PDB file of N, CA and C in Angstrom:
ATOM      1  N   MET A   1       0.653  -1.068   0.184  1.00  0.00           N
ATOM      2  CA  MET A   1      -0.257   0.029   0.093  1.00  0.00           C
ATOM      3  C   MET A   1       0.885   1.102  -0.088  1.00  0.00           C
ATOM      4  N   PRO A   2       0.694   2.302  -0.969  1.00  0.00           N
ATOM      5  CA  PRO A   2       1.322   3.417  -0.917  1.00  0.00           C
ATOM      6  C   PRO A   2       1.364   4.394   0.315  1.00  0.00           C
ATOM      7  N   SER A   3       2.402   5.117   0.582  1.00  0.00           N
ATOM      8  CA  SER A   3       2.370   6.058   1.780  1.00  0.00           C
ATOM      9  C   SER A   3       2.188   7.399   1.135  1.00  0.00           C
ATOM     10  N   TYR A   4       1.701   8.547   1.882  1.00  0.00           N
ATOM     11  CA  TYR A   4       1.299   9.623   1.481  1.00  0.00           C
ATOM     12  C   TYR A   4       1.658  10.634   2.723  1.00  0.00           C
ATOM     13  N   ASP A   5       2.204  11.776   2.307  1.00  0.00           N
ATOM     14  CA  ASP A   5       2.416  12.884   3.550  1.00  0.00           C
ATOM     15  C   ASP A   5       1.359  13.891   3.315  1.00  0.00           C
ATOM     16  N   TYR A   6       0.747  14.172   4.396  1.00  0.00           N
ATOM     17  CA  TYR A   6      -0.380  15.116   4.632  1.00  0.00           C
ATOM     18  C   TYR A   6       0.229  16.307   5.637  1.00  0.00           C
ATOM     19  N   PHE A   7       0.242  17.755   4.952  1.00  0.00           N
ATOM     20  CA  PHE A   7       0.700  18.689   5.594  1.00  0.00           C
ATOM     21  C   PHE A   7      -0.478  19.545   6.372  1.00  0.00           C
ATOM     22  N   CYS A   8      -0.565  19.934   7.748  1.00  0.00           N
ATOM     23  CA  CYS A   8      -1.378  20.694   8.207  1.00  0.00           C
ATOM     24  C   CYS A   8      -0.785  21.994   8.532  1.00  0.00           C
ATOM     25  N   GLU A   9      -1.339  23.155   7.868  1.00  0.00           N
ATOM     26  CA  GLU A   9      -1.006  24.591   7.986  1.00  0.00           C
ATOM     27  C   GLU A   9      -0.970  25.172   9.362  1.00  0.00           C
ATOM     28  N   ILE A  10      -2.068  24.683  10.034  1.00  0.00           N
ATOM     29  CA  ILE A  10      -2.357  25.239  11.418  1.00  0.00           C
ATOM     30  C   ILE A  10      -1.169  24.896  12.277  1.00  0.00           C
ATOM     31  N   ASN A  11      -0.807  23.516  12.470  1.00  0.00           N
ATOM     32  CA  ASN A  11       0.120  23.094  13.443  1.00  0.00           C
ATOM     33  C   ASN A  11       1.349  22.769  12.833  1.00  0.00           C
ATOM     34  N   ASN A  12       1.598  23.173  11.573  1.00  0.00           N
ATOM     35  CA  ASN A  12       2.855  22.890  10.631  1.00  0.00           C
ATOM     36  C   ASN A  12       3.351  21.575  10.825  1.00  0.00           C
ATOM     37  N   GLN A  13       2.709  20.633  10.678  1.00  0.00           N
ATOM     38  CA  GLN A  13       2.946  19.162  10.959  1.00  0.00           C
ATOM     39  C   GLN A  13       2.874  18.497   9.623  1.00  0.00           C
ATOM     40  N   VAL A  14       3.725  17.568   9.428  1.00  0.00           N
ATOM     41  CA  VAL A  14       3.659  16.509   8.168  1.00  0.00           C
ATOM     42  C   VAL A  14       3.512  15.211   8.764  1.00  0.00           C
ATOM     43  N   ILE A  15       2.535  14.608   8.462  1.00  0.00           N
ATOM     44  CA  ILE A  15       2.211  12.997   9.032  1.00  0.00           C
ATOM     45  C   ILE A  15       2.031  12.216   7.567  1.00  0.00           C
ATOM     46  N   GLU A  16       2.679  11.194   7.820  1.00  0.00           N
ATOM     47  CA  GLU A  16       2.809  10.065   6.717  1.00  0.00           C
ATOM     48  C   GLU A  16       1.917   9.096   6.917  1.00  0.00           C
ATOM     49  N   VAL A  17       1.093   8.649   6.158  1.00  0.00           N
ATOM     50  CA  VAL A  17      -0.114   7.710   6.251  1.00  0.00           C
ATOM     51  C   VAL A  17      -0.190   6.950   4.959  1.00  0.00           C
ATOM     52  N   LYS A  18      -0.443   5.518   5.316  1.00  0.00           N
ATOM     53  CA  LYS A  18      -0.616   4.650   4.149  1.00  0.00           C
ATOM     54  C   LYS A  18      -2.123   4.455   3.971  1.00  0.00           C
ATOM     55  N   HIS A  19      -2.371   4.449   2.614  1.00  0.00           N
ATOM     56  CA  HIS A  19      -3.845   4.207   2.034  1.00  0.00           C
ATOM     57  C   HIS A  19      -3.964   4.060   0.684  1.00  0.00           C
ATOM     58  N   GLY A  20      -5.083   3.479   0.078  1.00  0.00           N
ATOM     59  CA  GLY A  20      -5.112   2.934  -1.230  1.00  0.00           C
ATOM     60  C   GLY A  20      -4.867   4.368  -2.176  1.00  0.00           C
ATOM     61  N   ILE A  21      -4.559   4.116  -3.390  1.00  0.00           N
ATOM     62  CA  ILE A  21      -4.371   5.265  -4.232  1.00  0.00           C
ATOM     63  C   ILE A  21      -5.410   6.103  -4.760  1.00  0.00           C
ATOM     64  N   SER A  22      -6.738   5.496  -4.682  1.00  0.00           N
ATOM     65  CA  SER A  22      -7.804   6.338  -4.897  1.00  0.00           C
ATOM     66  C   SER A  22      -8.480   7.267  -3.655  1.00  0.00           C
ATOM     67  N   GLU A  23      -8.022   6.793  -2.665  1.00  0.00           N
ATOM     68  CA  GLU A  23      -8.304   7.456  -1.162  1.00  0.00           C
ATOM     69  C   GLU A  23      -7.741   8.770  -1.216  1.00  0.00           C
ATOM     70  N   ARG A  24      -8.376   9.716  -0.780  1.00  0.00           N
ATOM     71  CA  ARG A  24      -7.909  11.013  -0.340  1.00  0.00           C
ATOM     72  C   ARG A  24      -8.462  11.531   0.872  1.00  0.00           C
ATOM     73  N   LEU A  25      -7.494  11.824   1.963  1.00  0.00           N
ATOM     74  CA  LEU A  25      -7.675  12.392   3.286  1.00  0.00           C
ATOM     75  C   LEU A  25      -7.860  13.780   3.270  1.00  0.00           C
ATOM     76  N   THR A  26      -8.926  14.441   3.800  1.00  0.00           N
ATOM     77  CA  THR A  26      -8.916  16.173   3.707  1.00  0.00           C
ATOM     78  C   THR A  26      -9.017  16.694   4.975  1.00  0.00           C
ATOM     79  N   THR A  27      -8.940  15.835   6.151  1.00  0.00           N
ATOM     80  CA  THR A  27      -8.871  16.703   7.527  1.00  0.00           C
ATOM     81  C   THR A  27      -8.041  16.101   8.309  1.00  0.00           C
ATOM     82  N   TRP A  28      -7.610  16.798   9.307  1.00  0.00           N
ATOM     83  CA  TRP A  28      -6.531  16.498  10.443  1.00  0.00           C
ATOM     84  C   TRP A  28      -7.010  15.269  10.998  1.00  0.00           C
ATOM     85  N   GLY A  29      -8.387  15.294  11.312  1.00  0.00           N
ATOM     86  CA  GLY A  29      -8.813  14.071  11.980  1.00  0.00           C
ATOM     87  C   GLY A  29      -8.978  12.946  11.399  1.00  0.00           C
ATOM     88  N   GLU A  30      -9.011  12.944  10.072  1.00  0.00           N
ATOM     89  CA  GLU A  30      -8.864  11.813   9.174  1.00  0.00           C
ATOM     90  C   GLU A  30      -7.460  11.280   9.112  1.00  0.00           C
ATOM     91  N   VAL A  31      -6.483  12.276   8.887  1.00  0.00           N
ATOM     92  CA  VAL A  31      -5.162  11.681   9.074  1.00  0.00           C
ATOM     93  C   VAL A  31      -4.668  11.237  10.384  1.00  0.00           C
ATOM     94  N   CYS A  32      -5.183  11.767  11.476  1.00  0.00           N
ATOM     95  CA  CYS A  32      -4.776  11.352  12.727  1.00  0.00           C
ATOM     96  C   CYS A  32      -5.250   9.873  12.980  1.00  0.00           C
ATOM     97  N   ALA A  33      -6.438   9.722  12.561  1.00  0.00           N
ATOM     98  CA  ALA A  33      -7.262   8.489  12.753  1.00  0.00           C
ATOM     99  C   ALA A  33      -6.335   7.287  11.969  1.00  0.00           C
ATOM    100  N   ARG A  34      -6.128   7.565  10.655  1.00  0.00           N
ATOM    101  CA  ARG A  34      -5.315   6.614   9.893  1.00  0.00           C
ATOM    102  C   ARG A  34      -3.851   6.278  10.581  1.00  0.00           C
ATOM    103  N   ALA A  35      -3.185   7.413  11.146  1.00  0.00           N
ATOM    104  CA  ALA A  35      -1.937   7.355  11.604  1.00  0.00           C
ATOM    105  C   ALA A  35      -2.074   6.816  13.032  1.00  0.00           C
ATOM    106  N   GLU A  36      -3.231   6.644  13.439  1.00  0.00           N
ATOM    107  CA  GLU A  36      -3.320   6.231  15.070  1.00  0.00           C
ATOM    108  C   GLU A  36      -2.550   7.252  15.886  1.00  0.00           C
ATOM    109  N   LEU A  37      -2.786   8.697  15.780  1.00  0.00           N
ATOM    110  CA  LEU A  37      -2.140   9.697  16.519  1.00  0.00           C
ATOM    111  C   LEU A  37      -3.275  10.398  17.255  1.00  0.00           C
ATOM    112  N   ASP A  38      -2.926  11.313  18.193  1.00  0.00           N
ATOM    113  CA  ASP A  38      -3.874  11.880  18.991  1.00  0.00           C
ATOM    114  C   ASP A  38      -3.968  13.230  18.344  1.00  0.00           C
ATOM    115  N   LEU A  39      -5.117  13.776  18.193  1.00  0.00           N
ATOM    116  CA  LEU A  39      -5.423  15.195  17.373  1.00  0.00           C
ATOM    117  C   LEU A  39      -4.666  16.150  17.911  1.00  0.00           C
ATOM    118  N   GLY A  40      -4.273  16.211  19.379  1.00  0.00           N
ATOM    119  CA  GLY A  40      -3.482  17.328  20.289  1.00  0.00           C
ATOM    120  C   GLY A  40      -4.470  18.576  20.341  1.00  0.00           C
ATOM    121  N   ASP A  41      -4.118  19.609  19.897  1.00  0.00           N
ATOM    122  CA  ASP A  41      -4.854  20.768  19.845  1.00  0.00           C
ATOM    123  C   ASP A  41      -5.547  21.218  18.985  1.00  0.00           C
ATOM    124  N   THR A  42      -5.203  20.582  17.591  1.00  0.00           N
ATOM    125  CA  THR A  42      -5.686  20.969  16.390  1.00  0.00           C
ATOM    126  C   THR A  42      -7.036  20.377  16.127  1.00  0.00           C
ATOM    127  N   PRO A  43      -8.154  21.209  15.823  1.00  0.00           N
ATOM    128  CA  PRO A  43      -9.513  20.753  15.643  1.00  0.00           C
ATOM    129  C   PRO A  43      -9.408  19.451  14.541  1.00  0.00           C
ATOM    130  N   ALA A  44     -10.408  18.577  14.616  1.00  0.00           N
ATOM    131  CA  ALA A  44     -10.308  17.584  13.651  1.00  0.00           C
ATOM    132  C   ALA A  44     -10.850  17.855  12.322  1.00  0.00           C
ATOM    133  N   ASP A  45     -11.661  18.851  12.213  1.00  0.00           N
ATOM    134  CA  ASP A  45     -12.208  19.419  11.003  1.00  0.00           C
ATOM    135  C   ASP A  45     -11.149  20.321  10.073  1.00  0.00           C
ATOM    136  N   THR A  46      -9.958  20.439  10.707  1.00  0.00           N
ATOM    137  CA  THR A  46      -8.878  21.401  10.152  1.00  0.00           C
ATOM    138  C   THR A  46      -8.453  20.826   8.624  1.00  0.00           C
ATOM    139  N   PRO A  47      -8.566  21.534   7.721  1.00  0.00           N
ATOM    140  CA  PRO A  47      -8.002  20.839   6.294  1.00  0.00           C
ATOM    141  C   PRO A  47      -6.546  20.668   6.442  1.00  0.00           C
ATOM    142  N   VAL A  48      -6.189  19.614   5.409  1.00  0.00           N
ATOM    143  CA  VAL A  48      -4.781  19.211   5.428  1.00  0.00           C
ATOM    144  C   VAL A  48      -4.603  19.158   3.576  1.00  0.00           C
ATOM    145  N   GLN A  49      -3.402  19.255   3.342  1.00  0.00           N
ATOM    146  CA  GLN A  49      -3.103  19.209   1.943  1.00  0.00           C
ATOM    147  C   GLN A  49      -2.124  17.882   1.898  1.00  0.00           C
ATOM    148  N   ARG A  50      -2.636  17.074   0.886  1.00  0.00           N
ATOM    149  CA  ARG A  50      -1.702  15.828   0.572  1.00  0.00           C
ATOM    150  C   ARG A  50      -0.424  16.515  -0.355  1.00  0.00           C
ATOM    151  N   LEU A  51       0.889  16.273   0.109  1.00  0.00           N
ATOM    152  CA  LEU A  51       1.879  16.653  -0.683  1.00  0.00           C
ATOM    153  C   LEU A  51       2.402  15.551  -1.458  1.00  0.00           C
ATOM    154  N   ALA A  52       2.949  15.930  -2.773  1.00  0.00           N
ATOM    155  CA  ALA A  52       3.190  14.991  -3.929  1.00  0.00           C
ATOM    156  C   ALA A  52       4.713  14.531  -3.484  1.00  0.00           C
ATOM    157  N   THR A  53       4.973  13.750  -2.439  1.00  0.00           N
ATOM    158  CA  THR A  53       6.469  13.463  -1.918  1.00  0.00           C
ATOM    159  C   THR A  53       6.641  12.066  -2.077  1.00  0.00           C
ATOM    160  N   GLY A  54       5.724  11.255  -2.090  1.00  0.00           N
ATOM    161  CA  GLY A  54       5.946   9.993  -2.014  1.00  0.00           C
ATOM    162  C   GLY A  54       6.486   9.466  -0.664  1.00  0.00           C
ATOM    163  N   GLY A  55       6.479  10.258   0.383  1.00  0.00           N
ATOM    164  CA  GLY A  55       7.008   9.832   1.581  1.00  0.00           C
ATOM    165  C   GLY A  55       8.555  10.136   1.653  1.00  0.00           C
ATOM    166  N   GLN A  56       8.937  11.165   0.743  1.00  0.00           N
ATOM    167  CA  GLN A  56      10.397  11.664   0.785  1.00  0.00           C
ATOM    168  C   GLN A  56      10.467  13.106   1.095  1.00  0.00           C
ATOM    169  N   LEU A  57       9.812  13.693   2.041  1.00  0.00           N
ATOM    170  CA  LEU A  57       9.687  14.998   2.427  1.00  0.00           C
ATOM    171  C   LEU A  57      11.304  15.175   3.171  1.00  0.00           C
ATOM    172  N   VAL A  58      12.020  16.262   2.678  1.00  0.00           N
ATOM    173  CA  VAL A  58      13.037  16.807   3.225  1.00  0.00           C
ATOM    174  C   VAL A  58      12.972  18.192   3.767  1.00  0.00           C
ATOM    175  N   ARG A  59      13.198  18.221   5.046  1.00  0.00           N
ATOM    176  CA  ARG A  59      12.749  19.527   5.893  1.00  0.00           C
ATOM    177  C   ARG A  59      13.994  20.375   5.644  1.00  0.00           C
ATOM    178  N   SER A  60      13.879  21.602   5.671  1.00  0.00           N
ATOM    179  CA  SER A  60      15.085  22.725   5.685  1.00  0.00           C
ATOM    180  C   SER A  60      16.072  22.425   6.779  1.00  0.00           C
ATOM    181  N   SER A  61      15.738  21.937   8.029  1.00  0.00           N
ATOM    182  CA  SER A  61      16.581  21.837   9.123  1.00  0.00           C
ATOM    183  C   SER A  61      17.447  20.960   8.905  1.00  0.00           C
ATOM    184  N   SER A  62      17.183  19.682   8.109  1.00  0.00           N
ATOM    185  CA  SER A  62      17.922  18.414   7.733  1.00  0.00           C
ATOM    186  C   SER A  62      18.951  18.849   6.436  1.00  0.00           C
ATOM    187  N   LEU A  63      18.743  20.132   5.776  1.00  0.00           N
ATOM    188  CA  LEU A  63      19.628  20.334   4.697  1.00  0.00           C
ATOM    189  C   LEU A  63      20.888  21.123   5.050  1.00  0.00           C
ATOM    190  N   GLY A  64      21.203  21.364   6.318  1.00  0.00           N
ATOM    191  CA  GLY A  64      22.286  22.312   6.545  1.00  0.00           C
ATOM    192  C   GLY A  64      22.044  23.638   6.161  1.00  0.00           C
ATOM    193  N   SER A  65      23.036  24.205   5.464  1.00  0.00           N
ATOM    194  CA  SER A  65      23.080  25.685   5.296  1.00  0.00           C
ATOM    195  C   SER A  65      22.629  25.960   3.736  1.00  0.00           C
ATOM    196  N   GLY A  66      22.156  24.665   3.249  1.00  0.00           N
ATOM    197  CA  GLY A  66      21.532  24.584   1.722  1.00  0.00           C
ATOM    198  C   GLY A  66      20.039  25.507   1.848  1.00  0.00           C
ATOM    199  N   GLY A  67      19.399  25.578   2.787  1.00  0.00           N
ATOM    200  CA  GLY A  67      18.170  26.354   2.850  1.00  0.00           C
ATOM    201  C   GLY A  67      17.141  25.479   2.271  1.00  0.00           C
ATOM    202  N   GLY A  68      15.893  26.225   2.413  1.00  0.00           N
ATOM    203  CA  GLY A  68      14.843  25.564   1.370  1.00  0.00           C
ATOM    204  C   GLY A  68      14.333  24.109   2.109  1.00  0.00           C
ATOM    205  N   HIS A  69      13.393  23.673   0.950  1.00  0.00           N
ATOM    206  CA  HIS A  69      13.123  22.142   1.082  1.00  0.00           C
ATOM    207  C   HIS A  69      12.986  21.570  -0.228  1.00  0.00           C
ATOM    208  N   SER A  70      13.023  20.300  -0.086  1.00  0.00           N
ATOM    209  CA  SER A  70      12.621  19.555  -1.298  1.00  0.00           C
ATOM    210  C   SER A  70      11.872  18.427  -1.071  1.00  0.00           C
ATOM    211  N   CYS A  71      10.835  18.234  -1.901  1.00  0.00           N
ATOM    212  CA  CYS A  71       9.856  17.315  -1.985  1.00  0.00           C
ATOM    213  C   CYS A  71      10.137  16.230  -2.898  1.00  0.00           C
ATOM    214  N   GLY A  72      10.529  15.020  -2.719  1.00  0.00           N
ATOM    215  CA  GLY A  72      10.753  14.115  -3.746  1.00  0.00           C
ATOM    216  C   GLY A  72      11.586  14.606  -4.746  1.00  0.00           C
ATOM    217  N   SER A  73      11.223  14.289  -6.122  1.00  0.00           N
ATOM    218  CA  SER A  73      12.119  14.792  -7.184  1.00  0.00           C
ATOM    219  C   SER A  73      11.497  16.076  -7.694  1.00  0.00           C
ATOM    220  N   GLY A  74      12.181  16.957  -7.812  1.00  0.00           N
ATOM    221  CA  GLY A  74      11.864  18.231  -8.494  1.00  0.00           C
ATOM    222  C   GLY A  74      10.825  19.153  -7.671  1.00  0.00           C
ATOM    223  N   GLY A  75      10.605  18.801  -6.164  1.00  0.00           N
ATOM    224  CA  GLY A  75       9.814  19.691  -5.434  1.00  0.00           C
ATOM    225  C   GLY A  75       8.279  19.487  -5.730  1.00  0.00           C
ATOM    226  N   CYS A  76       7.520  19.896  -4.698  1.00  0.00           N
ATOM    227  CA  CYS A  76       6.141  19.737  -4.702  1.00  0.00           C
ATOM    228  C   CYS A  76       5.532  21.043  -5.085  1.00  0.00           C
ATOM    229  N   GLY A  77       6.161  22.191  -4.879  1.00  0.00           N
ATOM    230  CA  GLY A  77       5.568  23.518  -5.298  1.00  0.00           C
ATOM    231  C   GLY A  77       4.149  23.687  -4.344  1.00  0.00           C
ATOM    232  N   SER A  78       3.853  22.961  -3.453  1.00  0.00           N
ATOM    233  CA  SER A  78       2.501  23.350  -2.812  1.00  0.00           C
ATOM    234  C   SER A  78       2.895  23.462  -1.241  1.00  0.00           C
ATOM    235  N   CYS A  79       4.096  23.296  -0.829  1.00  0.00           N
ATOM    236  CA  CYS A  79       4.409  23.064   0.562  1.00  0.00           C
ATOM    237  C   CYS A  79       4.489  24.869   1.056  1.00  0.00           C
ATOM    238  N   SER A  80       4.269  25.031   2.414  1.00  0.00           N
ATOM    239  CA  SER A  80       4.562  26.410   2.939  1.00  0.00           C
ATOM    240  C   SER A  80       4.985  26.409   4.351  1.00  0.00           C
ATOM    241  N   PHE A  81       6.226  25.681   4.339  1.00  0.00           N
ATOM    242  CA  PHE A  81       6.814  25.648   5.638  1.00  0.00           C
ATOM    243  C   PHE A  81       7.535  26.996   6.104  1.00  0.00           C
ATOM    244  N   ASN A  82       7.425  27.223   7.461  1.00  0.00           N
ATOM    245  CA  ASN A  82       8.037  28.535   7.831  1.00  0.00           C
ATOM    246  C   ASN A  82       9.420  28.500   8.364  1.00  0.00           C
TER     247      ASN A  82
END
């Protein structure tokens, strides 16, 4: 089963979950339920974005002085990390 990364702009978290290719999760509650995680302080109905990463998200903090971020091959173009 493929894995997908979902980004929540409200809490700035990326969660990787596995699900079928035709399924799309749209809320933080759906993502947390699938990943078996606690919602925390983020409301369940908060929208999330599926990133085109294939589970290969690289955060800027892991790039050293290179800055920026890279999603999979060629970048995803839809991320908005702070």
